[in-house]
mmCIF file of C-alpha atoms and ligand atoms in Angstrom:
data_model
loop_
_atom_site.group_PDB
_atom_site.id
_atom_site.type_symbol
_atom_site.label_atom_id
_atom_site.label_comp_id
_atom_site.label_asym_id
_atom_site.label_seq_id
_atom_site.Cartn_x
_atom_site.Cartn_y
_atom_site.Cartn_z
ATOM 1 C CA UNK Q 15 216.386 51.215 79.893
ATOM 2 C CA UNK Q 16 213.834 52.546 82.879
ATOM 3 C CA UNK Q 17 210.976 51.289 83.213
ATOM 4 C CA UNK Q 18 209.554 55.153 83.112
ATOM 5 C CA UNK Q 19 210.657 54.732 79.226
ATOM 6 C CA UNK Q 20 209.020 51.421 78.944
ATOM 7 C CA UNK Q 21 205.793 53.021 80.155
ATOM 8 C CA UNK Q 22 206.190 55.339 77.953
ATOM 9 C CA UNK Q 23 206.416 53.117 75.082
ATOM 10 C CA UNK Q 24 203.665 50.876 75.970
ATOM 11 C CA UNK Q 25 201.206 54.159 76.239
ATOM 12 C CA UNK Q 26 202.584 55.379 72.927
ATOM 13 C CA UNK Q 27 201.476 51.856 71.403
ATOM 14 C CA UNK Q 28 198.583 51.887 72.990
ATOM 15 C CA UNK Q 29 197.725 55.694 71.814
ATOM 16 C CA UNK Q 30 198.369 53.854 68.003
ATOM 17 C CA UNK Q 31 195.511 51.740 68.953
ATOM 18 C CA UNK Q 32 197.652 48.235 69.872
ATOM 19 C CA UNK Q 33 196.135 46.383 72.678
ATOM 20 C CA UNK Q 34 199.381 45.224 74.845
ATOM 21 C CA UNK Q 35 199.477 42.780 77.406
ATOM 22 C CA UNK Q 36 202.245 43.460 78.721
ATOM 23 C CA UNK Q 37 204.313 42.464 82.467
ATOM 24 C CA UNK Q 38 207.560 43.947 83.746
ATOM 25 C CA UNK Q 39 210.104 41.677 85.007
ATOM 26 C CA UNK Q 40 213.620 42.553 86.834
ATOM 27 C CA UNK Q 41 216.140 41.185 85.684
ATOM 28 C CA UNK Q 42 219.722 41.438 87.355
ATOM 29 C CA UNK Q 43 218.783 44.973 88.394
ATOM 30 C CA UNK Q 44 217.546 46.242 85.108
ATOM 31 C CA UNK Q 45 214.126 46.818 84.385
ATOM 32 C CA UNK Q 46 212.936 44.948 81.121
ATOM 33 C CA UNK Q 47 210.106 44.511 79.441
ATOM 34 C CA UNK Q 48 208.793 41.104 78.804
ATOM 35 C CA UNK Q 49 205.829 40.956 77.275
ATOM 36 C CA UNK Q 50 204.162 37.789 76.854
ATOM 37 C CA UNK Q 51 203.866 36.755 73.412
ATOM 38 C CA UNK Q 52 201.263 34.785 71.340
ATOM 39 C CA UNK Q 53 201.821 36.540 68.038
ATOM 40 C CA UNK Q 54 203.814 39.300 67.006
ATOM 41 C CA UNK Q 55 207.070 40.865 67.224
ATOM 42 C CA UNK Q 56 207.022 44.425 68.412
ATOM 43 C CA UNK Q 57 210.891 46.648 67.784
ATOM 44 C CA UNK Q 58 210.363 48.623 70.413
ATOM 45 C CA UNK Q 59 213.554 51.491 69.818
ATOM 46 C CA UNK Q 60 213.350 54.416 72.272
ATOM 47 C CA UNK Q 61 215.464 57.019 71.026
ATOM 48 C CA UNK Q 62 216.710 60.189 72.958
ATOM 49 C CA UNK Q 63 217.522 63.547 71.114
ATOM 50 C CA UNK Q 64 221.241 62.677 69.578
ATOM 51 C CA UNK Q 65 221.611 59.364 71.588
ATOM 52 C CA UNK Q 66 220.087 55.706 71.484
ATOM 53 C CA UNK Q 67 219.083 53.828 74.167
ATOM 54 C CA UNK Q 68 219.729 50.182 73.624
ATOM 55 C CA UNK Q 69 217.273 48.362 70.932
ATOM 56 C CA UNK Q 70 214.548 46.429 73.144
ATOM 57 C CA UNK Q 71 213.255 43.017 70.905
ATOM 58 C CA UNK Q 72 210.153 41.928 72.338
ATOM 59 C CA UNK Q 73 207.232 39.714 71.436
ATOM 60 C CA UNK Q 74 204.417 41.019 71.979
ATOM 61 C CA UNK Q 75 200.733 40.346 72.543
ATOM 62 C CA UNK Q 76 199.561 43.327 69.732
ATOM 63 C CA UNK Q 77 196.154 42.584 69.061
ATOM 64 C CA UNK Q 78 195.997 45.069 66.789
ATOM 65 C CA UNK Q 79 192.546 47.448 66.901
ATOM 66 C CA UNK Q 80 190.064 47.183 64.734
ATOM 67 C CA UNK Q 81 191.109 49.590 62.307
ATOM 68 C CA UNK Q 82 193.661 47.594 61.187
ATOM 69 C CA UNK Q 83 191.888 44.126 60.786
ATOM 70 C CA UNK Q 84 192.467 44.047 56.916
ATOM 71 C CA UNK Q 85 195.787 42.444 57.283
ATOM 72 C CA UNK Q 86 197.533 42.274 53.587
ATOM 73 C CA UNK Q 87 198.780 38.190 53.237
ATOM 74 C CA UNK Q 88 202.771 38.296 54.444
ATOM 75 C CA UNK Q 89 205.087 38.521 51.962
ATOM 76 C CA UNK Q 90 205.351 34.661 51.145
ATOM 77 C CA UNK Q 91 209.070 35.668 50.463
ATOM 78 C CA UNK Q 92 210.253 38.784 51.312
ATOM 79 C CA UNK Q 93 211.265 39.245 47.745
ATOM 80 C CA UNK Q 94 209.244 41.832 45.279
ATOM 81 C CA UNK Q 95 207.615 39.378 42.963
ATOM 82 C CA UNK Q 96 205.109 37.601 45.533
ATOM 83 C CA UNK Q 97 204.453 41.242 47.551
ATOM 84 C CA UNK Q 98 203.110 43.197 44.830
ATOM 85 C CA UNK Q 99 199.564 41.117 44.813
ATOM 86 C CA UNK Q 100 199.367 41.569 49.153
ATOM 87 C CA UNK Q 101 200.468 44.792 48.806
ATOM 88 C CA UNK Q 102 197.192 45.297 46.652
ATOM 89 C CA UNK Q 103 195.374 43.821 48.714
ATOM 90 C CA UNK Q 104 196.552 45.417 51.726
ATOM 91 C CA UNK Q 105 196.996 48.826 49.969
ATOM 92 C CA UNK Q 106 199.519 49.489 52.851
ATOM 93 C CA UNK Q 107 202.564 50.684 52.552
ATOM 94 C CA UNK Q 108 205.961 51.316 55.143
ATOM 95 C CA UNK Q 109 207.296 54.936 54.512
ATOM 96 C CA UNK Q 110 210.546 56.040 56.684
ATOM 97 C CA UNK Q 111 211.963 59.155 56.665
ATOM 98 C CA UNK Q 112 215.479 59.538 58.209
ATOM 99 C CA UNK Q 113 217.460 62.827 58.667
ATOM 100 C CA UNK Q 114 221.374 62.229 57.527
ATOM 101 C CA UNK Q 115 223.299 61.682 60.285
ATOM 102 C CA UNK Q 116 225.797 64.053 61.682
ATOM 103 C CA UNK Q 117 227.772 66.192 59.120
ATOM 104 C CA UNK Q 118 231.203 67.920 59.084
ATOM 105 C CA UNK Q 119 229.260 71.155 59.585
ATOM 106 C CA UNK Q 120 226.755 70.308 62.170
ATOM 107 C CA UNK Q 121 229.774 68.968 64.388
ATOM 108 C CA UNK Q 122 231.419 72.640 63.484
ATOM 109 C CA UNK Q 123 227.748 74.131 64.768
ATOM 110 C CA UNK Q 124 227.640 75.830 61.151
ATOM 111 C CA UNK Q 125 224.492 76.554 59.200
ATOM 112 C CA UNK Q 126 224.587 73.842 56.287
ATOM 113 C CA UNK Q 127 221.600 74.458 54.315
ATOM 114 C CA UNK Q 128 222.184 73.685 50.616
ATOM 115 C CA UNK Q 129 226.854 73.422 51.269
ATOM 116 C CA UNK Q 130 227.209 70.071 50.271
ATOM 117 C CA UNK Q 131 229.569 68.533 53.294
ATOM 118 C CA UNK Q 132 229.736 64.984 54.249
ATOM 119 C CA UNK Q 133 229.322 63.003 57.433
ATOM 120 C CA UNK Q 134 231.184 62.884 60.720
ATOM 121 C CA UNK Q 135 232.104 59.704 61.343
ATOM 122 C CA UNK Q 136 229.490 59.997 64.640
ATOM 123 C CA UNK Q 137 227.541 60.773 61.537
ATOM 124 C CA UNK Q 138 228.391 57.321 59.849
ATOM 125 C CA UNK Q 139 227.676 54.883 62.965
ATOM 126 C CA UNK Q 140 224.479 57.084 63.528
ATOM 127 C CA UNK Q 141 223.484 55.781 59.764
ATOM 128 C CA UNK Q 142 224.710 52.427 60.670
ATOM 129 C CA UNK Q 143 222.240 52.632 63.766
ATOM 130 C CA UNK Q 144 219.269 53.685 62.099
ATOM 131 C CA UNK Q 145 219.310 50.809 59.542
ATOM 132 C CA UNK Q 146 219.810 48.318 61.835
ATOM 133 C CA UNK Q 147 216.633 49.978 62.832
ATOM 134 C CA UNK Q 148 214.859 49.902 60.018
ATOM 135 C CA UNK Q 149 216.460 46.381 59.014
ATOM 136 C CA UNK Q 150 213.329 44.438 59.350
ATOM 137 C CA UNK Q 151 210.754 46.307 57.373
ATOM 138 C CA UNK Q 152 210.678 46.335 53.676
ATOM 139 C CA UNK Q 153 212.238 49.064 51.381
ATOM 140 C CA UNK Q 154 211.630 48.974 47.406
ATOM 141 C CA UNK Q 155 212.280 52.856 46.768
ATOM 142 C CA UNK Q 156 214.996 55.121 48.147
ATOM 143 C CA UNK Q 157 214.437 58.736 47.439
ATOM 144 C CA UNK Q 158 217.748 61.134 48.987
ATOM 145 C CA UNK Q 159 218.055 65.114 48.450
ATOM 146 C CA UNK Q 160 220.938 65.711 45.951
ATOM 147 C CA UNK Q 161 223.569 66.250 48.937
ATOM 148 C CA UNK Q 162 225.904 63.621 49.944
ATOM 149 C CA UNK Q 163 225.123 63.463 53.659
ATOM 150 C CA UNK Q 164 221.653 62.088 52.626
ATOM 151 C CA UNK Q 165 222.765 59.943 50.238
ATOM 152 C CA UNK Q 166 225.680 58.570 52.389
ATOM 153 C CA UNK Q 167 223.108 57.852 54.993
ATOM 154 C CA UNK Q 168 220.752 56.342 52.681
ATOM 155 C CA UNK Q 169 223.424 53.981 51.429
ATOM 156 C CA UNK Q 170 225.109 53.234 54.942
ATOM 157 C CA UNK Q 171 221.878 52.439 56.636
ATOM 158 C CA UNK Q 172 221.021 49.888 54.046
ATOM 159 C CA UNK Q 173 224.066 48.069 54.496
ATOM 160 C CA UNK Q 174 222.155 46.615 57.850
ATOM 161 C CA UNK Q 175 219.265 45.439 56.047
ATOM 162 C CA UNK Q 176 218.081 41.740 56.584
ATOM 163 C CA UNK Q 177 217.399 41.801 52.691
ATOM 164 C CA UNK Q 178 220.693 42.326 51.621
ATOM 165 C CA UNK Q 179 219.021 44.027 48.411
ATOM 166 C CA UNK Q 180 222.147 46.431 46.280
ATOM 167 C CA UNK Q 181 220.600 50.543 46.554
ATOM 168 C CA UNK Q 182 221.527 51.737 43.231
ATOM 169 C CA UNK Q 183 221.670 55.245 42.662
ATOM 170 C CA UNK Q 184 219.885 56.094 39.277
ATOM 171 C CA UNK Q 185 221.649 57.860 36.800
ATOM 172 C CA UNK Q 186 219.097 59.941 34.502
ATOM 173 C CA UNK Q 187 220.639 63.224 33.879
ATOM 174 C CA UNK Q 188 221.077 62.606 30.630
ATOM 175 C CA UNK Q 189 220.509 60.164 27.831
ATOM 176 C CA UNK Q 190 223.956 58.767 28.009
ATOM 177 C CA UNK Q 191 224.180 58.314 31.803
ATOM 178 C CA UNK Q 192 220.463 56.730 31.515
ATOM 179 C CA UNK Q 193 222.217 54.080 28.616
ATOM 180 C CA UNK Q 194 225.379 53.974 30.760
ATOM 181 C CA UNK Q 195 224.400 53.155 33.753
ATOM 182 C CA UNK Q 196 221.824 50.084 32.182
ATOM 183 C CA UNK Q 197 221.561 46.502 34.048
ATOM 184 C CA UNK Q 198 221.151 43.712 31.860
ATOM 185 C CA UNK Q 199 220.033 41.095 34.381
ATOM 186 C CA UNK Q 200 216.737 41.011 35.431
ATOM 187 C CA UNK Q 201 217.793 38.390 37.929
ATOM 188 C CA UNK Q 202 220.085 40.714 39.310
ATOM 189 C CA UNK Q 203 217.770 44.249 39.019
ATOM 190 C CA UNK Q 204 215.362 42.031 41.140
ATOM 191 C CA UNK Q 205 217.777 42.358 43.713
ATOM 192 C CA UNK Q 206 218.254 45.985 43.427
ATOM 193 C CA UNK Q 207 216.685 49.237 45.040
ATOM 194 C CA UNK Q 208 216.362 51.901 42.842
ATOM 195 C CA UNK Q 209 217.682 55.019 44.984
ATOM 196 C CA UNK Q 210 216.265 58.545 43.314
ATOM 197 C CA UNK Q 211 218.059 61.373 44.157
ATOM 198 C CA UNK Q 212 216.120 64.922 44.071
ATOM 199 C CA UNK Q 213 217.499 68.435 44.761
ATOM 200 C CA UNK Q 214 213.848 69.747 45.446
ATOM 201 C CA UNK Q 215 214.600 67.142 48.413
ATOM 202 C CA UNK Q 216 217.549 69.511 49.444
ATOM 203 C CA UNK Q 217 218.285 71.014 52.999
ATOM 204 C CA UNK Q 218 216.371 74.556 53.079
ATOM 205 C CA UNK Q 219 218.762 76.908 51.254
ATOM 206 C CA UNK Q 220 220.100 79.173 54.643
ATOM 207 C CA UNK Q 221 220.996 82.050 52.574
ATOM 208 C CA UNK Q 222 223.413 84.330 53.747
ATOM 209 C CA UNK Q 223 223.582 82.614 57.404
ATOM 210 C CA UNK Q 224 225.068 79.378 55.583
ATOM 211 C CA UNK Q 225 229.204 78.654 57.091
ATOM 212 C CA UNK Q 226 228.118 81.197 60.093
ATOM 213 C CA UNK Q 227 228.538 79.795 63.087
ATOM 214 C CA UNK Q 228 225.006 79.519 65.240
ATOM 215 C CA UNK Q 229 226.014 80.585 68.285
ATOM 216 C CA UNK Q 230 227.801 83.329 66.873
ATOM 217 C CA UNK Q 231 225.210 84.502 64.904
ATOM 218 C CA UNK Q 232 222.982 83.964 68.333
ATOM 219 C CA UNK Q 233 225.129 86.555 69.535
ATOM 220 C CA UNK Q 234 225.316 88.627 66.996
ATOM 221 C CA UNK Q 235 221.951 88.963 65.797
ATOM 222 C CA UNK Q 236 220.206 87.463 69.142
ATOM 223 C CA UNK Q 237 218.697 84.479 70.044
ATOM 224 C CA UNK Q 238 215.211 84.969 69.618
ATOM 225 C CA UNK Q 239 215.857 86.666 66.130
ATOM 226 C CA UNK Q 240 217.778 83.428 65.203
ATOM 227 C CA UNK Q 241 215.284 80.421 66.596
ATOM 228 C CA UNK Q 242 212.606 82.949 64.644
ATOM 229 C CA UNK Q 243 214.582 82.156 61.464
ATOM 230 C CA UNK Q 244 215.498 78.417 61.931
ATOM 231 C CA UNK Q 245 212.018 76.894 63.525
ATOM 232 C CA UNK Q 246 209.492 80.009 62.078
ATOM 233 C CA UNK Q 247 207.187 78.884 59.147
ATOM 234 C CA UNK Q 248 207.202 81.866 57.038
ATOM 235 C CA UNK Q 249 210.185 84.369 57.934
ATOM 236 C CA UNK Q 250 213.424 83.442 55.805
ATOM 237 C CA UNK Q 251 217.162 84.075 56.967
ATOM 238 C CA UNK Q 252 218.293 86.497 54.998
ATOM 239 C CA UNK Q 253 218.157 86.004 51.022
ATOM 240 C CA UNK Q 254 217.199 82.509 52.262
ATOM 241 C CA UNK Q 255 214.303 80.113 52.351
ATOM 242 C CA UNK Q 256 211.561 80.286 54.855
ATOM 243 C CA UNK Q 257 210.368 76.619 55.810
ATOM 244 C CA UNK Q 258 207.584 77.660 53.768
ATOM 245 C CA UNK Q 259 209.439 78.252 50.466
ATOM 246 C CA UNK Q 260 211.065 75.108 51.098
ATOM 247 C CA UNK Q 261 207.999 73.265 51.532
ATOM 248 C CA UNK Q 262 206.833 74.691 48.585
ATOM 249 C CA UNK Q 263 209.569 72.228 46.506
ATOM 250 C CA UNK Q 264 209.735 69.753 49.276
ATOM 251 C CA UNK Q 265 206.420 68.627 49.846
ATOM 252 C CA UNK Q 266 205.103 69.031 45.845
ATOM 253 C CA UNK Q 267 208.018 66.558 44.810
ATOM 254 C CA UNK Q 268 206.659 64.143 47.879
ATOM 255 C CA UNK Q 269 203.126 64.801 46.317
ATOM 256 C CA UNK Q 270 204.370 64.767 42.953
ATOM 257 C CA UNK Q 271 206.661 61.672 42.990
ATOM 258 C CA UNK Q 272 206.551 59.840 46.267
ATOM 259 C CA UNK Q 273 203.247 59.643 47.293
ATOM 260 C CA UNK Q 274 202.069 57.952 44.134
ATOM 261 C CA UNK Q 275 204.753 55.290 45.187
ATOM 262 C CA UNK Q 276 202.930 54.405 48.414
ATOM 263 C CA UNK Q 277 199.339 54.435 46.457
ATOM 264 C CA UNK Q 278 200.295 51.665 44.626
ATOM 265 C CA UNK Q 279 201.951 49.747 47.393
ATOM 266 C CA UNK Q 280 205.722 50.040 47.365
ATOM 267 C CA UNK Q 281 207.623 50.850 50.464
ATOM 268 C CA UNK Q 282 209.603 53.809 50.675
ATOM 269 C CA UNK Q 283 212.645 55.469 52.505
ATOM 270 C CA UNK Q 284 213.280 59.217 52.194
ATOM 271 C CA UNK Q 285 217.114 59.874 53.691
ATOM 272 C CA UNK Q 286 217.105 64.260 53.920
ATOM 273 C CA UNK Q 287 217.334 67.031 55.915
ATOM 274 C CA UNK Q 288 216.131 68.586 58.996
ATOM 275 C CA UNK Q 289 214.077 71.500 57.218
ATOM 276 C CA UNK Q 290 213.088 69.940 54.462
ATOM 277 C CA UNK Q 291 211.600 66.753 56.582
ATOM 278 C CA UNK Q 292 210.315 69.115 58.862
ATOM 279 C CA UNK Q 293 208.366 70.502 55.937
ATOM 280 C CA UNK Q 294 207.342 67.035 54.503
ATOM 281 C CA UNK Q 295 206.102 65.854 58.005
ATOM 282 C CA UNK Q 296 204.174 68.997 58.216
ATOM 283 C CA UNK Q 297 202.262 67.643 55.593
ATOM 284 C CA UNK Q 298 202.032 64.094 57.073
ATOM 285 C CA UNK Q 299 200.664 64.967 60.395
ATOM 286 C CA UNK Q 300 198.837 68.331 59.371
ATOM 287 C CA UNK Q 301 201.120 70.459 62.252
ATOM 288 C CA UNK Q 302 199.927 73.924 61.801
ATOM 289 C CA UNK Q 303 202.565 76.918 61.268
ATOM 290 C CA UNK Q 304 202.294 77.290 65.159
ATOM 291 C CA UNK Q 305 203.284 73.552 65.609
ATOM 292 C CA UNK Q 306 205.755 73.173 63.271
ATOM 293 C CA UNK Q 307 207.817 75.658 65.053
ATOM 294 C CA UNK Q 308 208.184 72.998 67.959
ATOM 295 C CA UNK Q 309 208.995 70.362 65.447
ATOM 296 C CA UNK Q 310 212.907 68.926 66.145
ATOM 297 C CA UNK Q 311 214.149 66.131 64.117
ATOM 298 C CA UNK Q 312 217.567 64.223 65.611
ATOM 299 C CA UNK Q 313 220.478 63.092 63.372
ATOM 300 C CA UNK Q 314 219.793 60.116 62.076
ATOM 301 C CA UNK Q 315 216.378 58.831 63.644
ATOM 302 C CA UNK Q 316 214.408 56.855 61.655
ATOM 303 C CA UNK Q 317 210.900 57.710 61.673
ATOM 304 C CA UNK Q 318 208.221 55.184 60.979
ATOM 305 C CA UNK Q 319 204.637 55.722 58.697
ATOM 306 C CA UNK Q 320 202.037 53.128 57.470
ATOM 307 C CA UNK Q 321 200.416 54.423 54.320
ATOM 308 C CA UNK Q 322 196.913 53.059 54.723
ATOM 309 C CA UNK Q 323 194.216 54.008 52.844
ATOM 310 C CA UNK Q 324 195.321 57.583 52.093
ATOM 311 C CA UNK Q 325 196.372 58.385 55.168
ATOM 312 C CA UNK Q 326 199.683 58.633 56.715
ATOM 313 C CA UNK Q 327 199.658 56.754 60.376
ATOM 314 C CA UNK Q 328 202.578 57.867 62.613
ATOM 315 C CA UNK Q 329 204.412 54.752 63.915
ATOM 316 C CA UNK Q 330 207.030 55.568 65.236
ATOM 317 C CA UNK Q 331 208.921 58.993 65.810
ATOM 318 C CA UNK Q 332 211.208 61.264 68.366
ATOM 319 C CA UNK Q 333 208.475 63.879 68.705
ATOM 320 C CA UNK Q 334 210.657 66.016 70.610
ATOM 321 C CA UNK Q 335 214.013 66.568 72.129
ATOM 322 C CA UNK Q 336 213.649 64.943 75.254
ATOM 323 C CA UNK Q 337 210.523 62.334 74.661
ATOM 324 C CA UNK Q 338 211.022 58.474 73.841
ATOM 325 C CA UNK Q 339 210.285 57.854 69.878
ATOM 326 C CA UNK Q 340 208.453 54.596 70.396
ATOM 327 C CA UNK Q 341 208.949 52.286 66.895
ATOM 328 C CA UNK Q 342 205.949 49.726 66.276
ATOM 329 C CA UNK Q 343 205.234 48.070 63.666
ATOM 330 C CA UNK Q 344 201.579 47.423 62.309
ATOM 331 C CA UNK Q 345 200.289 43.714 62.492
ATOM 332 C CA UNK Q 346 201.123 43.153 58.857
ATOM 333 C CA UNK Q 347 204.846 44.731 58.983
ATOM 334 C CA UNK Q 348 205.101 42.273 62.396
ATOM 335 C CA UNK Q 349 203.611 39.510 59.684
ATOM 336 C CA UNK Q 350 206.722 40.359 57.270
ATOM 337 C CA UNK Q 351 209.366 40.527 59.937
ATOM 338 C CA UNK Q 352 208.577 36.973 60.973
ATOM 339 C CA UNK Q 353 208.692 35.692 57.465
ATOM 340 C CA UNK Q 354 212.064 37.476 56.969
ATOM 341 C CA UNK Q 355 213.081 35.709 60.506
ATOM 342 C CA UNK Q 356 211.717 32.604 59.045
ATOM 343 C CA UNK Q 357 213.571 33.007 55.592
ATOM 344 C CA UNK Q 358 216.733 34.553 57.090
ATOM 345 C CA UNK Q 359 217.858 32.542 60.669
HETATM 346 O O1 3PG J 405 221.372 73.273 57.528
HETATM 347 C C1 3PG J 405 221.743 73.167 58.690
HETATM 348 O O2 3PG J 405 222.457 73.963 59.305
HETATM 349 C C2 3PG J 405 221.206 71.991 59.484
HETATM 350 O O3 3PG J 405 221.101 70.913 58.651
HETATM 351 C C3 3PG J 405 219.843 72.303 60.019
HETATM 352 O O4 3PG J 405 220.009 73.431 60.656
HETATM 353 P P1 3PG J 405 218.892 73.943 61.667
HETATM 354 O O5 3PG J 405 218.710 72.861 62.696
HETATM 355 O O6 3PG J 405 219.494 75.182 62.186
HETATM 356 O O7 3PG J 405 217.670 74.167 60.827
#
């Protein structure tokens, strides 16, 4: 990794308001990062549009700024029953949002929207990669649109997870499958994520442009006409969804559902889509219509939120194409990681 990216990540920590004391040492050649640590453990992943660069561990000296003294008491065990008092107290709460990794159709260059296809096997190792990601910070809620690509990625990605807690997709389409699909262990539900699976959640419905191919339909219909109906905010494909009318279920079931999750402390993972993401991060960050236009979101890139206080803190993200997604974690995740380190050697 260059030390350009390093930079990078150091100022994009520093822009979250850590304090980083940080040196740069060569080693054989390489450029790496080693920061001098007295505390915390920083996952520092740099991601590139549709490629990783390799996963950087290093302590770090993350004095965390002010607006984040109120540190909730570590998880004395990582498991649910001691967290729920700290994550009172803390009232903060880890939300990650990945896109599914690569499908049958995106490898094809097709428009996918609502076709339910499954994952490339690119698009399996790219779920494997983002949990081992994510594998350190704490998930009690899965939410995935109603399309297997999201839900495979959901599940594969959780296979890395230091917890080792079962994601168990709920069955509540009926009475029966409610009854059928019962656990009658509490031991064993403890060690259990519930996984919800929404269709308001759902890839944008591409209308009539869905098993077209997108450079054909470049060509056909021109490019500006097509980047107008994949990135605009309001203008649909034809007999389609804008980004608007998919925001419109997207980001009500967040409000509806989700973000009364985070209120009350538990962490959450939303595995979806590229539109419908776009729509819900829209929301997170308050990008205008003009913005959002910009807004790209990689296969399978975890992106990382604190929920503090009503209000969602970027932690980590691939903002763009081309520029580094820097992951940190806030003083208190860094507080959990250790204890799972502790727990788990
Ligand atoms: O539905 C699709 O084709 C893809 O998931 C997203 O397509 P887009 O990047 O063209 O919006």
């Amino acid at each position: 990794m260059s030390a350009t990216a390093f930079h990078q990540a150091i100022g994009t920590l520093q822009s979250h308001g850590y304090f980083i004391n940080s040196g740069f040492q060569q080693e054989n050649g390489n450029t790496s990062l080693q920061l001098i640590s007295k505390g915390f453990r920083v996952d520092i992943g740099l991601s590139r549009r549709g490629s990783y660069c390799s996963r950087e561990r290093s302590y770090v000296v993350a004095q965390a700024s002010s607006s984040q003294t109120s540190v909730f008491n570590p998880v004395s065990s990582p498991s649910n029953t001691t967290t729920t008092d700290s994550r009172k107290k803390s009232n903060e709460a880890a939300l990650i949002l990945i896109r599914h990794g690569e499908s049958l159709w995106n490898e094809k260059n097709l428009f996918t929207g609502c076709v339910d296809v499954p994952l490339t096997k690119k698009g399996v190792e790219e779920a494997i990669e983002a949990g081992k990601r994510i594998s350190n910070i704490p998930v009690d809620l899965i939410y995935t649109s109603a399309l297997i690509r999201a839900q495979m990625t959901a599940m594969l990605a959780m296979t890395e997870h230091r917890r080792k807690k079962v994601p168990i997709i709920m069955h509540d389409e009926s009475e029966q499958a409610k009854s059928w699909s019962q656990i009658f262990s509490e031991e064993t539900k403890k060690q259990c994520i519930p996984v919800i699976t929404a269709w308001q959640l759902n890839e944008r419905m591409y209308g009539e442009l869905q098993g077209l191919n997108k450079q054909e339909t470049a060509d056909r219909y021109g490019k500006e006409q097509v980047h107008e109906w994949r990135r605009s905010y309001d203008i649909p494909p034809p007999n389609g969804e804008s980004l608007e009318m998919c925001a419109e279920r997207a980001v009500a079931y967040f409000k509806e559902h989700i973000e009364p999750q985070l209120v009350s402390g538990k962490n959450v993972m939303i595995a979806a889509h590229g539109n419908s993401l776009r729509s819900i991060i829209m929301y997170l960050d308050k990008l205008t219509s003009q913005e959002v236009i910009s807004l790209e979101l990689s296969t399978g890139i975890p992106m990382l939120y604190i929920f503090k206080e009503g209000k969602f803190m970027r932690r980590g993200s691939p903002v763009g194409p081309a520029e580094a997604g820097v992951y940190a974690y806030t003083k208190s995740l860094a507080l959990y990681r250790q204890r799972l380190d502790e727990m788990f050697q």
